[in-house]
Amino acid sequence: MIRETVIKVENLNLYYGKKQALNNISIEMYKHNVTAFIGPSGCGKSTFLRVLNRMNDLIDGVKVDGKVIIENNDIYSPDIDVVELRKKVGMIFQKSNPFPKSIYENVAYGPRIMGIKDKNKLDEIVESKLKQAAIWDEVKDDLQKSGLSLSGGQQQRLCIARTLATEPEVILMDEPASALDPISTAKIEELIHELKREYSIIIVTHNMQQAARVSDFTAFFYLGTLIEYDKTKKIFTNPTVKQTEDYVTGRFG
Amino acid sequence: MKQKTKWLGYLLFGVTGLCTLLIVAALIYMLAEITVRGGHFFTWEFLTANPEQGMTAGGIFPAIVGTVLLVLLMSIVGVPIGTITAIYMVEYAKNDFIFMKLVRFAVNTLAGVPSIVFGLFGLGFFIQFIGSGIDKVVSTDGHLVWGQPNILWASLTMALLTVPVVIVTVEETLRAIPNEYRAASLALGATKWQTIRKIILPNAVPGILTGTILAIGRGAGEVAPILFTGVAYFLPHLPSKLSDQFMNLGYHVYILSTQSTDVEATKGLQYATVLVLLMVTFSLNFIAVIVRYFMRKKAIQ
Amino acid sequence: MSEYLASIIIKSVAFVSFAVILLIFVFVFKEAIPQSTGDGTKVAQEELQSESYGDDISGAVDNTVTEVKTKHESEEGVQSIANLTGTEWQPVSLKPKFGLLPLFWGSFKVTLLGILMAFPLAVGAALYSITFAGRGFREILKPVIELLSGFPSVVIGFFALTTVASAVSSFFGVTYRLNAVVGGIALAITIVPIIFTVAEDALQSIPKHISEASLALGATKWQTAVFVILPAATPGIFAAFLLGFGRAFGETMIVLMATGNAATMSLNIFEPVRTLSATIGAEMAEVVFGDTHYSVLFLIGALLFVFTFSLNAIAEFWVRKRLLKKFQGSA
């Protein structure tokens, strides 16, 4: 099977002021696959995720060197438009963060800022994306209700619909289910499985079962270093590195 | 579309930047004009001499003394009452009590009530009610002593304006003191009052100080509350007892610039008086900022 | 023993101050109720009367006026209440008229002018501060603008009277040097820092994860500020508006010095106005205790009190309730 690379990272280092948080990371992630980042907290997996759509730019004193190549462009080269990048690489956060607007307006927000004004077109996008995020049936009768009136799991799926509406190629998910109950978590995982057909997904999780369930590839991070990266099956059954084995078998973490 | 977004961004930047610029420019212009035009007349003599020739020459010494006396009396009354009330609200009162909610609400919203209304209260309560009451008992010849405007009533009126400011500031400081301190002290067998005196109050001193300085800064510039509770247009002598009237910097500015016979002739004096008033209020505010800064630094250590 | 004493002292001082706070409400309203002049006050009345009415009536007719006034006292009380809603404010004349409408109109006119200038400026600056200003610059900008609130209102009134009035009359070539526009500009200077501070806090307090969501969707910084942060902060900005409005409405010294103080009902913004607060400030010192005029001035005070107090109350409730609702999601 020939896999197409969607993101290629070469020799990436990241510093918070003087402190180095990510250490010479090189990794290739593939189209229409789910890649999971695992590792103990503070290992740099979330920081690395935020490297991929430059959300780290918002934090003072962060410096990055190395290359992150998406569609033949280094996203850290000076002529790249961060705004365009973030439309292409969407993000779902740990804590669901709908805007204090209606459900409809939440989903329509992305298309609107891209200049779509036609009401029919917007209606169409909102419906299709809510359907894609598997929440349409639950909200179709009250699209004008505040996004914040939904339950935690629904809010997270609304955020996913909102991200889908900007037509991204890659979706980054930062522990998207860590604040949710088991049933909502199952729904999100199911959704990830569905979305993989059209999008490439990279998910950070502290839950190893989740990584094993949803991902095709798994990267194990420890102390800012990428320890091992392979097919998920291999990582969980027959890891090459001792540290990975210790972690996935629960000996530390 | 991308182009349009970019230009809209520039437009917003321009418009909001202009707003900011305008505000800052107005501030700088006011400061510059007052400093430059008042600076010419700002001499040692101006600060220490009495007004002369129907207030068209001379200095503003009585107005400075009157202002200082006013804010001193105001703080002597207002600060302890405000502080003690704040201590009560934090350390004694039960907060879910509806009465306390009402009080807190009244204290917070009182700050937005126009100061002229406080002046009315001063007139109605202190002068007409209490003052006249005292006169009825004390003076038999019907001569007014306390039932008319004087520095005491003016100071008490100003103290009323001060109390909410002090309450809010002190309350904030008291609430910032960790509960562990109280628990630790009480667990060592200290009584409530001992805890307040030995633990709470020493920690609250900077807050009380800031509250006081802010209140004085505000009080030094207020004119509306004293208009009819004690300020005088011109007095040949300084106030020597509580039933005397007094002169005041802010009122002096008002009088010179609106009621004087020859407004143009006293322009220089007016600017210089404004300069003095600004220097007083700004230096007080500045001291408050410094105190707060060191207070925070100390809290971090 | 000292324990008991301390708690008694603290409690009683606290309750005295609560009582005084309550008394403020009581007394301003109490004095607003017209009362008959008793013997005790008559002395004061006559003493004051000889010096008070200098502006409108020449000294020669002073005595007659006093007589007439005393005679008409009782009727006058009734009559003046009836025409509180009149359009003429002539408190010192043979037939005093206490129509409050021109004063209300004056207050609203000058306050509106002030807020129309101050609100866009202050909100614009707040938007600039959170959108375009770097962190270092923002930390300077805020205290600098707040410095404006350290100016005593008499100083701003003075500045309006001298500089602003001259600028306005040379720019617009107006008939009256002191007018509503001059007062409005001066009021704008005082309320800009209030509106700016409250609005900036409101914008700043929108949780970071909400703006992050917008940025992650590929919105620019300014789109995030205008389409997400600004709408979310509406209650706070509305509160800023109310607080600014209340402050301007009750401001006394500035309008007393800068607006010309003529009680007219004119629509022209370049004509002088007389506000409720300035009327109290200008007339209270010269009025007879217990007189109808005295009561009416207190009534104005009571109205000002109720108005500003409720504005503040609305501002406080609106912000708390609405913000909580918005971010906890029971809308």
Coordinates of N, CA and C in Angstrom, one line a residue, chain C residues 126-289:
Chain C
A126 N -10.3 50.8 23.3 CA -10.2 49.5 24.0 C -10.0 48.4 23.0
L127 N -10.7 48.5 21.9 CA -10.5 47.5 20.8 C -9.1 47.5 20.3
Y128 N -8.5 48.7 20.1 CA -7.2 48.9 19.7 C -6.2 48.2 20.7
S129 N -6.5 48.4 22.0 CA -5.6 47.9 23.0 C -5.6 46.4 23.0
I130 N -6.8 45.7 22.8 CA -6.7 44.3 22.8 C -6.4 43.6 21.5
T131 N -6.5 44.4 20.4 CA -6.3 43.8 19.1 C -4.9 44.1 18.6
F132 N -4.5 45.3 18.6 CA -3.3 45.7 17.9 C -2.1 46.0 18.8
A133 N -2.4 46.5 20.0 CA -1.3 46.9 20.9 C -0.6 45.7 21.4
G134 N 0.8 45.7 21.4 CA 1.5 44.7 22.0 C 1.4 44.7 23.5
R135 N 1.9 43.6 24.1 CA 1.6 43.5 25.5 C 2.3 44.7 26.3
G136 N 3.5 45.0 25.9 CA 4.2 46.1 26.5 C 3.5 47.4 26.4
F137 N 3.1 47.7 25.2 CA 2.4 49.0 24.9 C 1.1 49.0 25.7
R138 N 0.4 47.9 25.7 CA -0.9 47.9 26.4 C -0.7 48.2 27.9
E139 N 0.4 47.7 28.5 CA 0.6 47.9 29.9 C 0.9 49.4 30.2
I140 N 1.3 50.1 29.2 CA 1.5 51.6 29.3 C 0.2 52.3 29.1
L141 N -0.4 51.9 28.0 CA -1.6 52.6 27.5 C -2.7 52.7 28.6
K142 N -2.9 51.6 29.2 CA -4.0 51.6 30.2 C -3.9 52.6 31.3
P143 N -2.7 52.6 32.1 CA -2.6 53.6 33.1 C -2.6 55.0 32.5
V144 N -2.1 55.2 31.3 CA -2.0 56.6 30.8 C -3.4 57.1 30.6
I145 N -4.3 56.3 30.0 CA -5.7 56.7 29.8 C -6.4 56.9 31.1
E146 N -6.1 56.0 32.1 CA -6.7 56.1 33.4 C -6.3 57.4 34.1
L147 N -5.1 57.9 33.7 CA -4.6 59.1 34.3 C -5.6 60.3 34.1
L148 N -6.4 60.2 33.0 CA -7.4 61.2 32.8 C -8.5 61.2 33.9
S149 N -8.7 60.1 34.5 CA -9.7 60.1 35.5 C -9.2 60.7 36.8
G150 N -7.9 60.9 36.9 CA -7.3 61.6 38.0 C -7.5 63.1 38.0
F151 N -8.0 63.7 36.9 CA -8.2 65.1 36.8 C -9.5 65.4 37.6
P152 N -9.4 66.4 38.5 CA -10.6 66.8 39.2 C -11.5 67.4 38.2
S153 N -12.8 67.3 38.5 CA -13.8 67.8 37.4 C -13.7 69.3 37.3
V154 N -13.3 70.0 38.4 CA -13.2 71.4 38.3 C -12.1 71.8 37.3
V155 N -11.1 71.0 37.2 CA -10.0 71.3 36.3 C -10.4 71.1 34.9
I156 N -11.2 70.0 34.6 CA -11.7 69.8 33.3 C -12.7 70.9 32.9
G157 N -13.5 71.3 33.9 CA -14.4 72.4 33.6 C -13.6 73.6 33.3
F158 N -12.6 73.9 33.9 CA -11.7 75.0 33.7 C -11.1 75.0 32.3
F159 N -10.6 73.8 31.9 CA -10.0 73.6 30.6 C -11.1 73.8 29.5
A160 N -12.3 73.4 29.8 CA -13.4 73.5 28.8 C -13.7 75.0 28.7
L161 N -13.8 75.7 29.8 CA -14.2 77.1 29.8 C -13.2 77.9 29.1
T162 N -11.9 77.6 29.2 CA -10.9 78.4 28.5 C -10.6 77.9 27.1
T163 N -9.9 76.7 27.1 CA -9.4 76.2 25.8 C -10.5 75.7 24.8
V164 N -11.3 74.8 25.4 CA -12.3 74.1 24.5 C -13.3 75.2 24.0
A165 N -13.8 76.0 24.8 CA -14.8 77.0 24.4 C -14.2 77.9 23.3
S166 N -13.0 78.3 23.4 CA -12.4 79.2 22.4 C -12.3 78.4 21.1
A167 N -11.8 77.1 21.2 CA -11.6 76.3 20.0 C -13.0 76.1 19.3
V168 N -14.0 75.8 20.1 CA -15.3 75.6 19.5 C -15.9 76.9 18.8
S169 N -15.7 78.0 19.5 CA -16.3 79.2 18.9 C -15.5 79.7 17.7
S170 N -14.2 79.4 17.7 CA -13.5 79.9 16.5 C -13.7 78.9 15.3
F171 N -14.0 77.6 15.7 CA -14.2 76.6 14.6 C -15.6 76.7 14.0
F172 N -16.6 76.8 14.9 CA -18.0 76.8 14.4 C -18.6 78.2 14.3
G173 N -17.9 79.2 14.9 CA -18.4 80.5 14.8 C -19.8 80.6 15.5
V174 N -19.9 80.3 16.8 CA -21.2 80.2 17.4 C -21.5 81.5 18.1
T175 N -22.8 81.7 18.4 CA -23.3 82.9 19.0 C -23.0 82.9 20.5
Y176 N -23.1 81.8 21.2 CA -22.9 81.7 22.6 C -21.6 80.9 22.8
R177 N -20.6 81.6 23.5 CA -19.3 81.0 23.7 C -19.4 79.7 24.5
L178 N -20.3 79.7 25.6 CA -20.5 78.5 26.4 C -21.8 77.9 26.0
N179 N -21.7 76.6 25.6 CA -22.9 76.0 25.1 C -22.8 74.5 25.3
A180 N -23.9 73.7 24.8 CA -24.0 72.3 25.1 C -22.8 71.5 24.5
V181 N -22.3 72.0 23.3 CA -21.2 71.2 22.7 C -19.9 71.3 23.6
V182 N -19.7 72.5 24.1 CA -18.5 72.7 25.0 C -18.6 71.8 26.2
G183 N -19.8 71.8 26.8 CA -20.1 70.9 28.0 C -19.9 69.5 27.6
G184 N -20.5 69.1 26.4 CA -20.4 67.7 26.0 C -18.9 67.3 25.8
I185 N -18.1 68.1 25.2 CA -16.7 67.7 25.0 C -16.1 67.5 26.4
A186 N -16.3 68.5 27.3 CA -15.7 68.3 28.6 C -16.2 67.1 29.4
L187 N -17.5 66.8 29.2 CA -18.0 65.5 29.9 C -17.3 64.3 29.2
A188 N -17.2 64.4 27.9 CA -16.5 63.3 27.2 C -15.1 63.0 27.8
I189 N -14.4 64.1 28.1 CA -13.1 63.9 28.6 C -13.1 63.2 30.0
T190 N -14.1 63.5 30.8 CA -14.2 62.8 32.1 C -14.6 61.4 32.0
I191 N -15.5 61.0 31.0 CA -16.1 59.7 31.0 C -15.3 58.7 30.1
V192 N -14.4 59.3 29.2 CA -13.6 58.4 28.4 C -12.9 57.3 29.2
P193 N -12.1 57.8 30.3 CA -11.4 56.7 31.0 C -12.3 55.7 31.7
I194 N -13.5 56.1 32.1 CA -14.4 55.1 32.7 C -14.8 54.1 31.7
I195 N -15.3 54.6 30.6 CA -15.8 53.7 29.5 C -14.7 52.8 29.0
F196 N -13.5 53.4 28.8 CA -12.4 52.7 28.3 C -12.0 51.5 29.3
T197 N -11.9 51.8 30.6 CA -11.5 50.8 31.6 C -12.5 49.7 31.6
V198 N -13.7 50.0 31.7 CA -14.7 48.9 31.9 C -14.8 48.1 30.6
A199 N -14.8 48.8 29.4 CA -14.9 48.1 28.1 C -13.6 47.2 27.9
E200 N -12.5 47.8 28.3 CA -11.2 47.0 28.1 C -11.2 45.7 28.9
D201 N -11.7 45.9 30.2 CA -11.8 44.8 31.1 C -12.7 43.7 30.5
A202 N -13.9 44.2 30.0 CA -14.8 43.3 29.5 C -14.3 42.5 28.3
L203 N -13.6 43.2 27.4 CA -13.0 42.5 26.3 C -11.9 41.6 26.7
Q204 N -11.1 42.0 27.7 CA -10.0 41.2 28.2 C -10.5 39.9 28.9
S205 N -11.7 40.0 29.5 CA -12.1 38.9 30.3 C -12.8 37.8 29.5
I206 N -12.9 38.0 28.2 CA -13.4 36.9 27.4 C -12.4 35.7 27.4
P207 N -12.8 34.5 27.8 CA -11.8 33.5 28.0 C -11.0 33.2 26.7
K208 N -9.7 32.9 27.0 CA -8.8 32.8 25.9 C -9.1 31.6 25.0
H209 N -9.8 30.6 25.5 CA -10.0 29.5 24.7 C -11.0 29.8 23.6
I210 N -11.8 30.8 23.8 CA -12.8 31.2 22.8 C -12.1 31.9 21.6
S211 N -11.1 32.8 21.9 CA -10.4 33.5 20.8 C -9.5 32.5 20.1
E212 N -9.0 31.5 20.9 CA -8.1 30.5 20.3 C -8.9 29.7 19.2
A213 N -10.2 29.4 19.6 CA -11.0 28.6 18.6 C -11.1 29.4 17.3
S214 N -11.3 30.7 17.4 CA -11.5 31.5 16.2 C -10.2 31.5 15.4
L215 N -9.1 31.7 16.1 CA -7.8 31.8 15.4 C -7.5 30.4 14.7
A216 N -7.9 29.3 15.4 CA -7.6 28.0 14.9 C -8.5 27.7 13.6
L217 N -9.6 28.5 13.5 CA -10.4 28.3 12.3 C -9.9 29.1 11.1
G218 N -8.8 29.8 11.4 CA -8.2 30.6 10.3 C -8.7 32.0 10.2
A219 N -9.3 32.5 11.3 CA -9.7 33.9 11.4 C -8.5 34.8 11.7
T220 N -8.4 36.0 11.2 CA -7.3 36.9 11.6 C -7.6 37.4 13.0
K221 N -6.6 38.1 13.5 CA -6.7 38.7 14.8 C -7.8 39.7 14.9
W222 N -8.0 40.5 13.9 CA -9.0 41.5 13.9 C -10.4 40.9 13.7
Q223 N -10.5 39.9 12.9 CA -11.8 39.2 12.7 C -12.2 38.6 14.0
T224 N -11.2 38.0 14.7 CA -11.5 37.4 16.0 C -12.0 38.5 17.0
A225 N -11.3 39.6 17.0 CA -11.7 40.7 17.9 C -13.1 41.2 17.6
V226 N -13.4 41.4 16.3 CA -14.7 42.0 15.9 C -15.9 41.0 16.0
F227 N -15.6 39.8 15.5 CA -16.8 38.9 15.3 C -17.0 38.0 16.5
V228 N -15.9 37.8 17.3 CA -16.1 36.9 18.5 C -16.0 37.6 19.8
I229 N -14.9 38.3 20.0 CA -14.7 38.9 21.3 C -15.7 40.0 21.6
L230 N -15.8 40.9 20.6 CA -16.7 42.1 20.8 C -18.1 41.7 21.1
P231 N -18.7 40.7 20.3 CA -20.1 40.3 20.6 C -20.2 39.6 22.0
A232 N -19.2 38.9 22.3 CA -19.2 38.2 23.6 C -19.1 39.2 24.8
A233 N -18.5 40.3 24.5 CA -18.3 41.3 25.6 C -19.4 42.3 25.7
T234 N -20.4 42.2 24.8 CA -21.5 43.2 24.8 C -22.0 43.6 26.1
P235 N -22.4 42.7 27.0 CA -22.9 43.1 28.3 C -22.0 44.0 29.0
G236 N -20.7 43.7 29.0 CA -19.7 44.6 29.7 C -19.6 45.9 29.1
I237 N -19.7 45.9 27.8 CA -19.6 47.2 27.1 C -20.9 48.1 27.3
F238 N -22.0 47.4 27.3 CA -23.2 48.1 27.7 C -23.1 48.7 29.1
A239 N -22.6 47.9 30.0 CA -22.4 48.4 31.4 C -21.5 49.6 31.3
A240 N -20.4 49.6 30.5 CA -19.5 50.7 30.4 C -20.3 52.0 29.9
F241 N -21.2 51.7 29.0 CA -22.1 52.8 28.5 C -22.9 53.4 29.6
L242 N -23.6 52.5 30.4 CA -24.4 53.0 31.5 C -23.6 53.8 32.5
L243 N -22.5 53.2 32.9 CA -21.7 53.9 33.9 C -21.2 55.3 33.4
G244 N -20.8 55.3 32.2 CA -20.4 56.6 31.6 C -21.6 57.6 31.6
F245 N -22.7 57.1 31.2 CA -23.9 57.9 31.1 C -24.3 58.5 32.5
G246 N -24.3 57.6 33.5 CA -24.6 58.0 34.8 C -23.7 59.1 35.4
R247 N -22.4 58.8 35.1 CA -21.4 59.8 35.6 C -21.6 61.1 34.9
A248 N -21.8 61.1 33.6 CA -22.0 62.4 32.9 C -23.3 63.1 33.4
F249 N -24.3 62.3 33.6 CA -25.6 62.9 34.0 C -25.5 63.6 35.3
G250 N -24.8 63.1 36.2 CA -24.7 63.7 37.6 C -23.6 64.7 37.8
E251 N -22.7 64.8 36.8 CA -21.5 65.7 36.9 C -22.0 67.1 37.1
T252 N -21.4 67.8 38.1 CA -21.9 69.1 38.4 C -21.0 70.2 38.0
M253 N -19.7 70.2 38.4 CA -18.8 71.3 38.3 C -18.6 71.6 36.8
I254 N -18.4 70.6 36.0 CA -18.1 70.8 34.6 C -19.2 71.5 33.9
V255 N -20.5 71.0 34.0 CA -21.6 71.7 33.3 C -21.8 73.0 33.9
L256 N -21.6 73.2 35.2 CA -21.8 74.5 35.8 C -20.9 75.5 35.2
M257 N -19.7 75.1 34.9 CA -18.7 76.0 34.3 C -18.7 76.2 32.8
A258 N -19.1 75.1 32.1 CA -18.9 75.1 30.7 C -20.1 75.2 29.8
T259 N -21.4 75.2 30.3 CA -22.5 75.1 29.5 C -23.3 76.4 29.3
G260 N -23.0 77.4 30.1 CA -23.7 78.7 29.9 C -24.9 78.8 30.8
N261 N -25.5 77.6 31.3 CA -26.5 77.6 32.3 C -27.8 78.4 32.0
A262 N -28.3 78.4 30.7 CA -29.6 79.0 30.5 C -30.6 77.9 30.3
A263 N -31.7 78.0 31.0 CA -32.7 76.9 31.0 C -33.6 77.1 29.8
T264 N -33.2 76.5 28.7 CA -34.0 76.6 27.5 C -34.3 75.2 27.0
M265 N -35.3 75.2 26.1 CA -35.7 73.8 25.5 C -35.2 73.7 24.1
S266 N -34.2 74.5 23.7 CA -33.8 74.5 22.3 C -33.2 73.2 21.8
L267 N -33.4 73.0 20.6 CA -32.8 71.8 19.9 C -31.4 72.0 19.4
N268 N -31.1 73.3 19.3 CA -29.7 73.7 18.8 C -28.7 73.3 19.8
I269 N -27.7 72.5 19.3 CA -26.6 72.0 20.2 C -25.6 73.1 20.5
F270 N -25.7 74.2 19.8 CA -24.7 75.3 20.1 C -25.3 76.4 21.0
E271 N -26.4 76.1 21.6 CA -27.0 77.0 22.6 C -26.7 76.5 24.0
P272 N -26.7 77.5 24.9 CA -26.4 77.1 26.3 C -27.5 76.2 26.9
V273 N -27.1 75.4 27.9 CA -28.1 74.5 28.6 C -27.9 74.7 30.1
R274 N -29.0 74.3 30.8 CA -28.9 74.3 32.3 C -29.3 72.9 32.7
T275 N -28.4 72.2 33.4 CA -28.7 70.8 33.8 C -29.3 70.8 35.2
L276 N -29.8 69.6 35.5 CA -30.3 69.4 36.9 C -29.3 69.6 37.9
S277 N -28.1 69.0 37.7 CA -27.1 69.1 38.7 C -26.5 70.5 38.9
A278 N -26.3 71.2 37.7 CA -25.8 72.6 37.8 C -26.8 73.5 38.5
T279 N -28.1 73.2 38.3 CA -29.1 74.0 39.0 C -29.0 73.9 40.5
I280 N -28.8 72.7 41.0 CA -28.6 72.6 42.4 C -27.3 73.3 42.8
G281 N -26.2 73.1 42.1 CA -25.0 73.7 42.4 C -25.0 75.2 42.5
A282 N -25.8 75.8 41.5 CA -25.8 77.2 41.4 C -26.7 77.9 42.4
E283 N -27.8 77.2 42.7 CA -28.9 77.9 43.4 C -29.0 77.5 44.9
M284 N -28.5 76.3 45.3 CA -28.7 75.8 46.6 C -28.1 76.7 47.7
A285 N -27.0 77.4 47.4 CA -26.3 78.2 48.4 C -27.1 79.4 48.7
E286 N -28.1 79.8 47.8 CA -28.7 81.1 48.0 C -30.2 80.9 48.2
V287 N -30.6 79.8 48.7 CA -32.0 79.6 48.8 C -32.5 79.5 50.3
V288 N -33.7 79.8 50.5 CA -34.2 79.8 51.9 C -34.6 78.4 52.4
F289 N -34.1 78.1 53.6 CA -34.5 76.8 54.1 C -36.0 76.6 54.3

